[in-house]
Amino acid sequence: MEDTKQQWFKDAKFGLFIHWGLYSILAGEYKGKKTDHIAEWIMNHLNIPVEEYRELAKQFNPVNFDADSIVEKAKEWGMKYIVFTAKHHEGFAMYHSTSDPYNIVDATPYRRDILKELQLACEKYGLRLGLYYSQAQDWDDPNGFMQYRDNSSKDFQAYLDNKVKPQLTELLTGYGKIALIWFDTPMETTVEQSQSLVDLVKSLQPNCIVSGRIGNNLGEYMTTGDNFVPRLPYEGDWELPATLNDTWGFNKDDHNWKSPDEVIKLLLKVNSRGGNYLLNIGPDSLGNVPGGSIDILDAVGKYVQANQDAIFGTKRMTYYPYELDWAEFTQKPHKLFIHILKPKKVIEVINVNNQFTKATILSTNEELTFQNLVTCEGSHMVEVRIPKSYHAKTNYCICLEMKEEDPIFEPLEG
Ligand code: FHN
């Protein structure tokens, strides 16, 4: 895998994933049966026949969908890009596909091309638009793969030629600049088949990035497992796709929301290890974004906005040997940022041997007292005193300026 040459992706740090499709109508339940799995997989897990599932399109009328307000919110939350499910495994096109009438304009009473609306909103607010496209699994197309089924009799190449390539061409020619194609679940796609999709994308939009899930190691960045955070910094470009509860598509019964504190910690962990955090919302069948996700993202967005300097433009952290429950670090040349996640009166960071010159609260510039010290065990450390007004606070950031370009962390020894 060769890293992308697109600098914006390396700098992005935070993006919005939107999983939306006909599955939002079922919201985790079909004919009185609830799915235990992620809601967008309901067709597969509850064995809904294709013809029955297709009927859902006739009811899809998301009158409350407002591309402008979603993109405006994403900008407010500090996100730099959006990835929208143009076609998920269910096979339904959430844009006006000219090659397949099973799409949001031709098959629903709604008749609006929401992807066009998202494109215009992204252009208005200056966010990049990426498109999720399920290139291998398609439970509607007789030749698309379906996990947990026998796929041996399928003519997968015919599906690629007759559905995937025409639709990718539409997506890459009809909706302005596409920042990336978020391919997913390659399953048995061969190297040649993956390569042919990469070639198609690049022939239409050379700057469009191909996600790690194209398969066969042909993507331009590493995509982690869903909600799986690498334990250590990862050398290349990478992204973590993540949920706010336990599903991507809307599930009316899933209220297992992460707290804003957890999400802030995860964002910082991912950023400090060099990755982008692609965080999901799943609108309901009317186009409403669940209030639970808005509340979390509003709180997270406040942190991001107040501490932009410690998030954007930071680089992968120098390896620090400890995991702390009260802090995450990020770094820039001559600056070490300590994100304080638990109440503290004084902070001590051990095994660090820099000459620190100044300490401030990042969001207010308030100067703090600090000392470069040696611990009684013999390692170097920095001690920063926290002003009284902050003793009970969490989620603020301390900026330590230092003479050296990078933090010098001492390894564990003896
Ligand atoms: O099967 C999909 C799933 O529905 C969802 O889209 C996630 C997002 O990363 N990707 C696949 C599973 O990894």
CSV table of C-alpha atoms and ligand atoms in Angstrom, one decimal:
chain,number,residue,atom,x,y,z
A,1,MET,CA,0.0,0.0,0.0
A,2,GLU,CA,1.3,3.4,-0.9
A,3,ASP,CA,0.2,6.4,1.2
A,4,THR,CA,-2.0,9.0,-0.5
A,5,LYS,CA,-0.3,12.1,-1.9
A,6,GLN,CA,-3.3,14.2,-0.8
A,7,GLN,CA,-2.1,16.4,2.1
A,8,TRP,CA,-5.6,17.3,3.1
A,9,PHE,CA,-6.2,13.7,4.3
A,10,LYS,CA,-3.0,13.7,6.4
A,11,ASP,CA,-4.2,17.0,8.0
A,12,ALA,CA,-7.9,16.2,8.3
A,13,LYS,CA,-8.0,14.5,11.8
A,14,PHE,CA,-11.8,14.5,12.1
A,15,GLY,CA,-14.5,13.5,9.7
A,16,LEU,CA,-18.2,12.7,9.6
A,17,PHE,CA,-19.5,9.3,8.4
A,18,ILE,CA,-23.1,9.2,7.4
A,19,HIS,CA,-24.8,5.8,7.1
A,20,TRP,CA,-28.2,6.2,5.5
A,21,GLY,CA,-30.4,4.0,3.4
A,22,LEU,CA,-33.7,2.1,3.3
A,23,TYR,CA,-32.7,0.2,6.4
A,24,SER,CA,-33.4,3.4,8.4
A,25,ILE,CA,-37.1,2.7,7.8
A,26,LEU,CA,-36.9,-0.6,9.6
A,27,ALA,CA,-34.7,0.9,12.3
A,28,GLY,CA,-33.6,-2.5,13.6
A,29,GLU,CA,-37.0,-4.3,13.4
A,30,TYR,CA,-38.8,-6.2,10.6
A,31,LYS,CA,-42.2,-7.9,11.1
A,32,GLY,CA,-41.9,-7.8,14.8
A,33,LYS,CA,-38.4,-9.3,14.8
A,34,LYS,CA,-35.5,-7.3,16.1
A,35,THR,CA,-32.0,-7.6,14.9
A,36,ASP,CA,-29.1,-8.0,17.4
A,37,HIS,CA,-26.7,-6.7,14.8
A,38,ILE,CA,-25.8,-3.4,13.2
A,39,ALA,CA,-29.0,-2.0,11.8
A,40,GLU,CA,-27.9,-1.6,8.2
A,41,TRP,CA,-27.4,-5.4,8.0
A,42,ILE,CA,-31.0,-6.2,8.8
A,43,MET,CA,-31.8,-7.5,5.3
A,44,ASN,CA,-29.0,-10.0,5.6
A,45,HIS,CA,-29.4,-11.0,9.2
A,46,LEU,CA,-33.2,-11.4,9.1
A,47,ASN,CA,-33.2,-13.0,5.6
A,48,ILE,CA,-35.5,-10.4,4.1
A,49,PRO,CA,-36.3,-11.4,0.5
A,50,VAL,CA,-35.1,-8.9,-2.2
A,51,GLU,CA,-38.6,-8.2,-3.5
A,52,GLU,CA,-40.0,-7.5,0.0
A,53,TYR,CA,-37.0,-5.3,0.9
A,54,ARG,CA,-37.4,-3.3,-2.4
A,55,GLU,CA,-40.9,-2.4,-1.3
A,56,LEU,CA,-39.4,-0.2,1.4
A,57,ALA,CA,-38.4,2.3,-1.3
A,58,LYS,CA,-42.0,3.2,-1.9
A,59,GLN,CA,-42.3,4.5,1.7
A,60,PHE,CA,-39.0,6.4,1.8
A,61,ASN,CA,-39.9,10.0,2.2
A,62,PRO,CA,-37.3,11.7,4.5
A,63,VAL,CA,-38.9,15.1,4.4
A,64,ASN,CA,-36.9,16.4,7.4
A,65,PHE,CA,-33.5,15.8,5.7
A,66,ASP,CA,-31.5,19.0,5.5
A,67,ALA,CA,-28.1,18.6,3.9
A,68,ASP,CA,-27.3,22.2,4.7
A,69,SER,CA,-27.8,22.0,8.4
A,70,ILE,CA,-25.9,18.6,8.7
A,71,VAL,CA,-22.9,20.0,6.8
A,72,GLU,CA,-23.0,23.3,8.8
A,73,LYS,CA,-23.1,21.2,12.0
A,74,ALA,CA,-20.1,19.1,10.8
A,75,LYS,CA,-18.2,22.3,10.2
A,76,GLU,CA,-19.1,23.6,13.7
A,77,TRP,CA,-17.9,20.3,15.2
A,78,GLY,CA,-14.5,20.9,13.5
A,79,MET,CA,-14.8,18.1,11.0
A,80,LYS,CA,-13.0,18.5,7.7
A,81,TYR,CA,-14.7,15.9,5.5
A,82,ILE,CA,-17.9,13.9,5.1
A,83,VAL,CA,-18.3,10.4,3.9
A,84,PHE,CA,-21.8,9.5,2.7
A,85,THR,CA,-23.1,6.1,1.9
A,86,ALA,CA,-23.9,6.4,-1.9
A,87,LYS,CA,-24.7,2.7,-2.0
A,88,HIS,CA,-24.4,0.3,1.0
A,89,HIS,CA,-24.7,-3.5,0.9
A,90,GLU,CA,-28.5,-3.3,0.5
A,91,GLY,CA,-27.9,-2.2,-3.1
A,92,PHE,CA,-30.0,0.9,-3.1
A,93,ALA,CA,-28.5,4.1,-4.6
A,94,MET,CA,-28.9,7.1,-2.3
A,95,TYR,CA,-28.4,9.4,-5.3
A,96,HIS,CA,-29.9,9.7,-8.8
A,97,SER,CA,-28.3,6.8,-10.5
A,98,THR,CA,-29.0,6.8,-14.3
A,99,SER,CA,-27.9,3.2,-14.7
A,100,ASP,CA,-30.2,1.7,-12.1
A,101,PRO,CA,-33.7,3.0,-11.3
A,102,TYR,CA,-33.5,1.5,-7.7
A,103,ASN,CA,-32.5,4.9,-6.4
A,104,ILE,CA,-33.7,7.7,-4.2
A,105,VAL,CA,-35.0,9.8,-7.1
A,106,ASP,CA,-36.7,7.2,-9.3
A,107,ALA,CA,-37.9,4.7,-6.7
A,108,THR,CA,-39.2,6.8,-3.8
A,109,PRO,CA,-41.9,9.4,-3.3
A,110,TYR,CA,-39.2,11.8,-2.1
A,111,ARG,CA,-37.6,12.1,-5.6
A,112,ARG,CA,-34.8,14.4,-4.4
A,113,ASP,CA,-31.1,13.8,-5.2
A,114,ILE,CA,-29.8,14.2,-1.7
A,115,LEU,CA,-26.2,13.6,-2.8
A,116,LYS,CA,-26.5,16.7,-5.0
A,117,GLU,CA,-27.7,18.6,-2.0
A,118,LEU,CA,-24.8,17.3,0.1
A,119,GLN,CA,-22.3,18.3,-2.6
A,120,LEU,CA,-23.6,21.8,-2.7
A,121,ALA,CA,-23.6,22.1,1.1
A,122,CYS,CA,-20.1,20.8,1.3
A,123,GLU,CA,-19.0,23.3,-1.3
A,124,LYS,CA,-20.7,26.1,0.6
A,125,TYR,CA,-19.1,25.2,4.0
A,126,GLY,CA,-15.7,24.1,2.6
A,127,LEU,CA,-15.8,20.5,3.6
A,128,ARG,CA,-14.6,17.7,1.4
A,129,LEU,CA,-17.1,15.1,0.2
A,130,GLY,CA,-16.2,11.4,0.2
A,131,LEU,CA,-18.5,8.6,-0.9
A,132,TYR,CA,-18.9,5.2,0.6
A,133,TYR,CA,-19.6,2.6,-2.1
A,134,SER,CA,-20.0,-1.1,-1.3
A,135,GLN,CA,-18.1,-2.6,-4.3
A,136,ALA,CA,-18.3,-6.3,-3.4
A,137,GLN,CA,-21.4,-6.9,-1.3
A,138,ASP,CA,-24.7,-6.1,-2.9
A,139,TRP,CA,-27.6,-8.1,-1.6
A,140,ASP,CA,-30.0,-6.8,-4.2
A,141,ASP,CA,-27.9,-7.7,-7.3
A,142,PRO,CA,-28.0,-11.4,-8.1
A,143,ASN,CA,-24.2,-11.3,-8.8
A,144,GLY,CA,-23.2,-9.2,-5.8
A,145,PHE,CA,-21.5,-11.0,-2.9
A,146,MET,CA,-23.5,-11.6,0.3
A,147,GLN,CA,-21.7,-12.5,3.5
A,148,TYR,CA,-22.9,-15.7,5.3
A,149,ARG,CA,-24.2,-17.1,1.9
A,150,ASP,CA,-22.8,-19.4,-0.7
A,151,ASN,CA,-21.4,-17.0,-3.4
A,152,SER,CA,-19.9,-19.7,-5.6
A,153,SER,CA,-22.4,-19.5,-8.4
A,154,LYS,CA,-22.2,-15.7,-8.8
A,155,ASP,CA,-20.8,-13.9,-11.8
A,156,PHE,CA,-19.1,-11.2,-9.7
A,157,GLN,CA,-17.3,-9.8,-12.8
A,158,ALA,CA,-20.7,-9.2,-14.4
A,159,TYR,CA,-21.8,-7.3,-11.3
A,160,LEU,CA,-18.7,-5.2,-11.4
A,161,ASP,CA,-19.2,-4.4,-15.1
A,162,ASN,CA,-22.9,-3.9,-15.1
A,163,LYS,CA,-23.5,-2.1,-11.8
A,164,VAL,CA,-20.4,-1.0,-9.9
A,165,LYS,CA,-18.4,0.6,-12.8
A,166,PRO,CA,-21.4,2.5,-14.3
A,167,GLN,CA,-22.4,3.8,-10.8
A,168,LEU,CA,-18.8,4.8,-9.9
A,169,THR,CA,-18.6,6.7,-13.1
A,170,GLU,CA,-21.9,8.5,-12.3
A,171,LEU,CA,-20.6,9.4,-8.9
A,172,LEU,CA,-17.3,10.6,-10.1
A,173,THR,CA,-18.7,12.7,-13.0
A,174,GLY,CA,-21.9,14.1,-11.6
A,175,TYR,CA,-21.1,15.4,-8.1
A,176,GLY,CA,-18.1,17.7,-8.4
A,177,LYS,CA,-14.8,17.0,-6.7
A,178,ILE,CA,-15.0,13.7,-4.8
A,179,ALA,CA,-12.3,13.6,-2.1
A,180,LEU,CA,-12.3,9.9,-1.6
A,181,ILE,CA,-14.2,6.7,-2.4
A,182,TRP,CA,-14.7,4.7,0.7
A,183,PHE,CA,-14.8,1.1,-0.6
A,184,ASP,CA,-15.8,-1.6,1.9
A,185,THR,CA,-15.8,-5.3,2.6
A,186,PRO,CA,-13.8,-6.5,-0.5
A,187,MET,CA,-14.5,-10.2,0.3
A,188,GLU,CA,-13.3,-12.3,-2.6
A,189,THR,CA,-12.5,-9.5,-5.0
A,190,THR,CA,-9.3,-10.4,-6.9
A,191,VAL,CA,-6.2,-8.2,-7.2
A,192,GLU,CA,-7.1,-7.5,-10.9
A,193,GLN,CA,-10.7,-6.6,-10.0
A,194,SER,CA,-9.6,-4.2,-7.1
A,195,GLN,CA,-7.0,-2.7,-9.4
A,196,SER,CA,-9.6,-2.1,-12.2
A,197,LEU,CA,-11.7,-0.1,-9.7
A,198,VAL,CA,-8.7,1.9,-8.6
A,199,ASP,CA,-7.9,2.6,-12.2
A,200,LEU,CA,-11.4,3.7,-12.9
A,201,VAL,CA,-11.5,6.1,-10.0
A,202,LYS,CA,-8.1,7.6,-10.9
A,203,SER,CA,-9.0,7.9,-14.6
A,204,LEU,CA,-12.0,10.0,-13.7
A,205,GLN,CA,-10.6,12.0,-10.7
A,206,PRO,CA,-6.8,11.5,-10.2
A,207,ASN,CA,-6.9,13.2,-6.8
A,208,CYS,CA,-9.7,11.1,-5.4
A,209,ILE,CA,-8.3,8.8,-2.7
A,210,VAL,CA,-9.2,5.1,-2.5
A,211,SER,CA,-9.8,3.7,0.9
A,212,GLY,CA,-8.0,0.8,2.5
A,213,ARG,CA,-11.1,-1.4,2.1
A,214,ILE,CA,-10.6,-1.6,-1.6
A,215,GLY,CA,-8.8,-4.8,-0.6
A,216,ASN,CA,-5.7,-6.5,-1.9
A,217,ASN,CA,-3.5,-3.8,-0.3
A,218,LEU,CA,-4.3,-1.4,-3.0
A,219,GLY,CA,-5.8,1.4,-0.9
A,220,GLU,CA,-4.0,4.7,-0.2
A,221,TYR,CA,-4.4,4.5,3.5
A,222,MET,CA,-5.0,1.9,6.2
A,223,THR,CA,-8.5,1.6,7.5
A,224,THR,CA,-8.6,0.0,10.9
A,225,GLY,CA,-11.3,-2.4,12.0
A,226,ASP,CA,-14.5,-0.6,13.0
A,227,ASN,CA,-14.0,1.0,16.4
A,228,PHE,CA,-10.6,-0.7,16.8
A,229,VAL,CA,-7.9,1.8,17.9
A,230,PRO,CA,-4.3,0.7,17.1
A,231,ARG,CA,-2.3,0.5,20.4
A,232,LEU,CA,0.8,2.2,19.0
A,233,PRO,CA,1.4,5.0,16.5
A,234,TYR,CA,1.1,3.7,12.9
A,235,GLU,CA,3.6,4.9,10.4
A,236,GLY,CA,1.4,5.4,7.3
A,237,ASP,CA,-1.8,7.3,6.7
A,238,TRP,CA,-4.7,5.8,8.5
A,239,GLU,CA,-8.3,6.3,9.6
A,240,LEU,CA,-10.5,4.8,12.2
A,241,PRO,CA,-14.2,4.4,11.3
A,242,ALA,CA,-16.2,4.7,14.5
A,243,THR,CA,-19.8,4.7,15.9
A,244,LEU,CA,-21.3,6.8,18.6
A,245,ASN,CA,-23.5,3.9,19.7
A,246,ASP,CA,-23.5,0.2,18.6
A,247,THR,CA,-24.8,0.7,15.0
A,248,TRP,CA,-24.0,2.6,11.8
A,249,GLY,CA,-27.5,2.7,10.4
A,250,PHE,CA,-30.4,4.1,12.5
A,251,ASN,CA,-31.7,1.6,15.2
A,252,LYS,CA,-34.6,3.0,17.3
A,253,ASP,CA,-33.6,0.7,20.2
A,254,ASP,CA,-29.9,1.6,20.4
A,255,HIS,CA,-29.4,4.2,23.0
A,256,ASN,CA,-26.0,3.0,24.1
A,257,TRP,CA,-24.3,6.3,23.4
A,258,LYS,CA,-20.7,6.9,24.2
A,259,SER,CA,-20.2,9.9,26.5
A,260,PRO,CA,-18.7,13.1,25.1
A,261,ASP,CA,-15.7,12.5,27.3
A,262,GLU,CA,-15.1,9.0,25.8
A,263,VAL,CA,-15.4,10.4,22.3
A,264,ILE,CA,-12.9,13.3,23.0
A,265,LYS,CA,-10.4,10.8,24.5
A,266,LEU,CA,-10.8,8.6,21.4
A,267,LEU,CA,-10.4,11.4,19.0
A,268,LEU,CA,-7.2,12.5,20.8
A,269,LYS,CA,-5.9,9.0,21.0
A,270,VAL,CA,-6.4,8.5,17.3
A,271,ASN,CA,-4.9,11.9,16.3
A,272,SER,CA,-1.9,11.4,18.6
A,273,ARG,CA,-1.2,8.0,16.9
A,274,GLY,CA,-1.3,9.7,13.5
A,275,GLY,CA,-4.9,8.8,12.4
A,276,ASN,CA,-8.1,10.5,11.3
A,277,TYR,CA,-11.3,9.8,13.3
A,278,LEU,CA,-14.3,9.2,11.0
A,279,LEU,CA,-17.3,9.4,13.3
A,280,ASN,CA,-20.7,8.2,12.3
A,281,ILE,CA,-24.2,9.5,12.4
A,282,GLY,CA,-27.2,7.4,11.2
A,283,PRO,CA,-30.2,9.6,10.3
A,284,ASP,CA,-33.7,8.1,10.7
A,285,SER,CA,-36.2,7.4,7.9
A,286,LEU,CA,-37.4,11.0,8.0
A,287,GLY,CA,-33.9,12.4,7.7
A,288,ASN,CA,-33.6,13.5,11.4
A,289,VAL,CA,-30.2,13.0,12.9
A,290,PRO,CA,-30.7,11.3,16.3
A,291,GLY,CA,-30.6,13.8,19.2
A,292,GLY,CA,-28.3,11.6,21.1
A,293,SER,CA,-25.6,12.0,18.4
A,294,ILE,CA,-26.1,15.7,18.1
A,295,ASP,CA,-25.7,16.2,21.9
A,296,ILE,CA,-22.4,14.2,21.9
A,297,LEU,CA,-21.0,15.9,18.9
A,298,ASP,CA,-22.0,19.4,20.1
A,299,ALA,CA,-19.9,18.7,23.3
A,300,VAL,CA,-17.0,17.2,21.3
A,301,GLY,CA,-17.1,20.1,18.8
A,302,LYS,CA,-16.7,22.6,21.6
A,303,TYR,CA,-13.5,20.9,22.7
A,304,VAL,CA,-12.2,20.7,19.1
A,305,GLN,CA,-13.0,24.4,18.4
A,306,ALA,CA,-11.4,25.6,21.7
A,307,ASN,CA,-8.3,23.5,21.1
A,308,GLN,CA,-7.8,23.5,17.4
A,309,ASP,CA,-4.1,24.3,17.6
A,310,ALA,CA,-3.5,21.1,19.5
A,311,ILE,CA,-5.5,19.0,17.0
A,312,PHE,CA,-5.1,20.3,13.5
A,313,GLY,CA,-1.6,20.5,12.1
A,314,THR,CA,-0.3,18.2,14.8
A,315,LYS,CA,1.9,15.2,13.8
A,316,ARG,CA,2.1,11.6,14.9
A,317,MET,CA,3.4,11.6,18.5
A,318,THR,CA,6.8,10.5,19.5
A,319,TYR,CA,6.4,7.2,21.3
A,320,TYR,CA,5.6,7.8,25.0
A,321,PRO,CA,5.9,4.6,27.1
A,322,TYR,CA,2.9,5.2,29.4
A,323,GLU,CA,-0.8,5.0,28.9
A,324,LEU,CA,-2.5,7.6,31.2
A,325,ASP,CA,-6.2,7.7,32.1
A,326,TRP,CA,-6.1,11.5,32.8
A,327,ALA,CA,-4.3,12.7,29.7
A,328,GLU,CA,-3.6,12.3,26.0
A,329,PHE,CA,-0.7,14.1,24.2
A,330,THR,CA,-0.4,15.7,20.8
A,331,GLN,CA,2.6,17.5,19.4
A,332,LYS,CA,3.8,20.1,17.0
A,333,PRO,CA,7.3,21.4,16.4
A,334,HIS,CA,8.5,23.0,19.8
A,335,LYS,CA,5.1,22.3,21.4
A,336,LEU,CA,3.8,19.4,23.5
A,337,PHE,CA,0.1,19.5,24.2
A,338,ILE,CA,-1.3,17.8,27.3
A,339,HIS,CA,-5.0,17.3,27.0
A,340,ILE,CA,-6.3,17.0,30.6
A,341,LEU,CA,-9.2,14.6,30.8
A,342,LYS,CA,-9.6,14.2,34.6
A,343,PRO,CA,-9.6,16.9,37.4
A,344,LYS,CA,-6.1,17.7,38.5
A,345,LYS,CA,-4.4,20.2,40.9
A,346,VAL,CA,-0.9,19.5,39.7
A,347,ILE,CA,0.3,17.4,36.8
A,348,GLU,CA,3.5,15.5,36.6
A,349,VAL,CA,4.7,14.0,33.3
A,350,ILE,CA,7.6,11.7,34.0
A,351,ASN,CA,10.1,10.2,31.6
A,352,VAL,CA,10.4,13.4,29.6
A,353,ASN,CA,13.7,15.2,29.2
A,354,ASN,CA,13.0,18.5,27.4
A,355,GLN,CA,13.8,22.0,28.3
A,356,PHE,CA,10.4,23.4,28.7
A,357,THR,CA,10.2,27.2,28.4
A,358,LYS,CA,6.6,28.1,28.9
A,359,ALA,CA,3.3,26.5,30.0
A,360,THR,CA,-0.2,27.9,29.2
A,361,ILE,CA,-3.8,26.9,29.1
A,362,LEU,CA,-4.2,26.7,25.4
A,363,SER,CA,-7.7,28.1,25.0
A,364,THR,CA,-7.1,31.2,27.2
A,365,ASN,CA,-3.3,31.7,27.0
A,366,GLU,CA,-3.2,31.9,30.8
A,367,GLU,CA,0.4,31.3,31.9
A,368,LEU,CA,1.1,28.5,34.4
A,369,THR,CA,3.9,27.8,36.8
A,370,PHE,CA,6.0,24.8,35.9
A,371,GLN,CA,9.3,23.1,36.8
A,372,ASN,CA,11.7,20.8,35.0
A,373,LEU,CA,12.6,18.3,37.7
A,374,VAL,CA,14.1,14.9,38.2
A,375,THR,CA,12.0,12.2,40.0
A,376,CYS,CA,13.4,10.4,43.0
A,377,GLU,CA,13.5,7.3,40.8
A,378,GLY,CA,15.9,9.2,38.5
A,379,SER,CA,13.9,10.0,35.4
A,380,HIS,CA,13.3,13.5,34.1
A,381,MET,CA,9.9,15.1,34.5
A,382,VAL,CA,7.9,18.3,34.2
A,383,GLU,CA,5.5,19.4,36.9
A,384,VAL,CA,2.8,22.0,36.1
A,385,ARG,CA,0.6,23.6,38.7
A,386,ILE,CA,-3.0,24.0,37.7
A,387,PRO,CA,-4.8,27.2,38.8
A,388,LYS,CA,-7.5,26.8,41.4
A,389,SER,CA,-10.3,27.8,39.0
A,390,TYR,CA,-9.4,24.7,36.9
A,391,HIS,CA,-9.1,22.1,39.8
A,392,ALA,CA,-12.5,20.6,39.2
A,393,LYS,CA,-12.4,20.9,35.4
A,394,THR,CA,-11.9,18.3,32.7
A,395,ASN,CA,-11.3,18.6,29.0
A,396,TYR,CA,-8.9,21.5,28.6
A,397,CYS,CA,-5.4,21.6,27.1
A,398,ILE,CA,-2.0,22.7,28.4
A,399,CYS,CA,0.5,23.8,25.9
A,400,LEU,CA,4.1,23.3,26.9
A,401,GLU,CA,6.7,25.1,24.8
A,402,MET,CA,10.1,23.6,24.5
A,403,LYS,CA,13.5,24.4,23.1
A,404,GLU,CA,13.7,21.1,21.2
A,405,GLU,CA,11.5,20.3,18.2
A,406,ASP,CA,10.1,17.1,19.5
A,407,PRO,CA,9.4,15.7,23.0
A,408,ILE,CA,12.3,13.6,24.3
A,409,PHE,CA,10.7,10.7,26.1
A,410,GLU,CA,12.9,8.4,28.2
A,411,PRO,CA,12.3,4.6,27.7
A,412,LEU,CA,11.4,2.4,30.6
A,413,GLU,CA,14.4,0.7,32.0
A,414,GLY,CA,15.9,-1.0,35.1
B,1,FHN,O1,-20.5,-4.0,6.8
B,1,FHN,C1,-20.1,-2.7,6.9
B,1,FHN,C2,-20.9,-1.9,8.0
B,1,FHN,O2,-22.2,-2.0,7.7
B,1,FHN,C3,-20.4,-0.5,8.1
B,1,FHN,O3,-20.6,0.2,6.8
B,1,FHN,C4,-18.9,-0.5,8.4
B,1,FHN,C5,-18.3,0.9,8.5
B,1,FHN,O4,-16.9,0.8,8.6
B,1,FHN,N1,-18.2,-1.2,7.3
B,1,FHN,C6,-18.6,-2.6,7.2
B,1,FHN,C7,-18.1,-3.5,8.2
B,1,FHN,O5,-16.8,-3.3,8.5
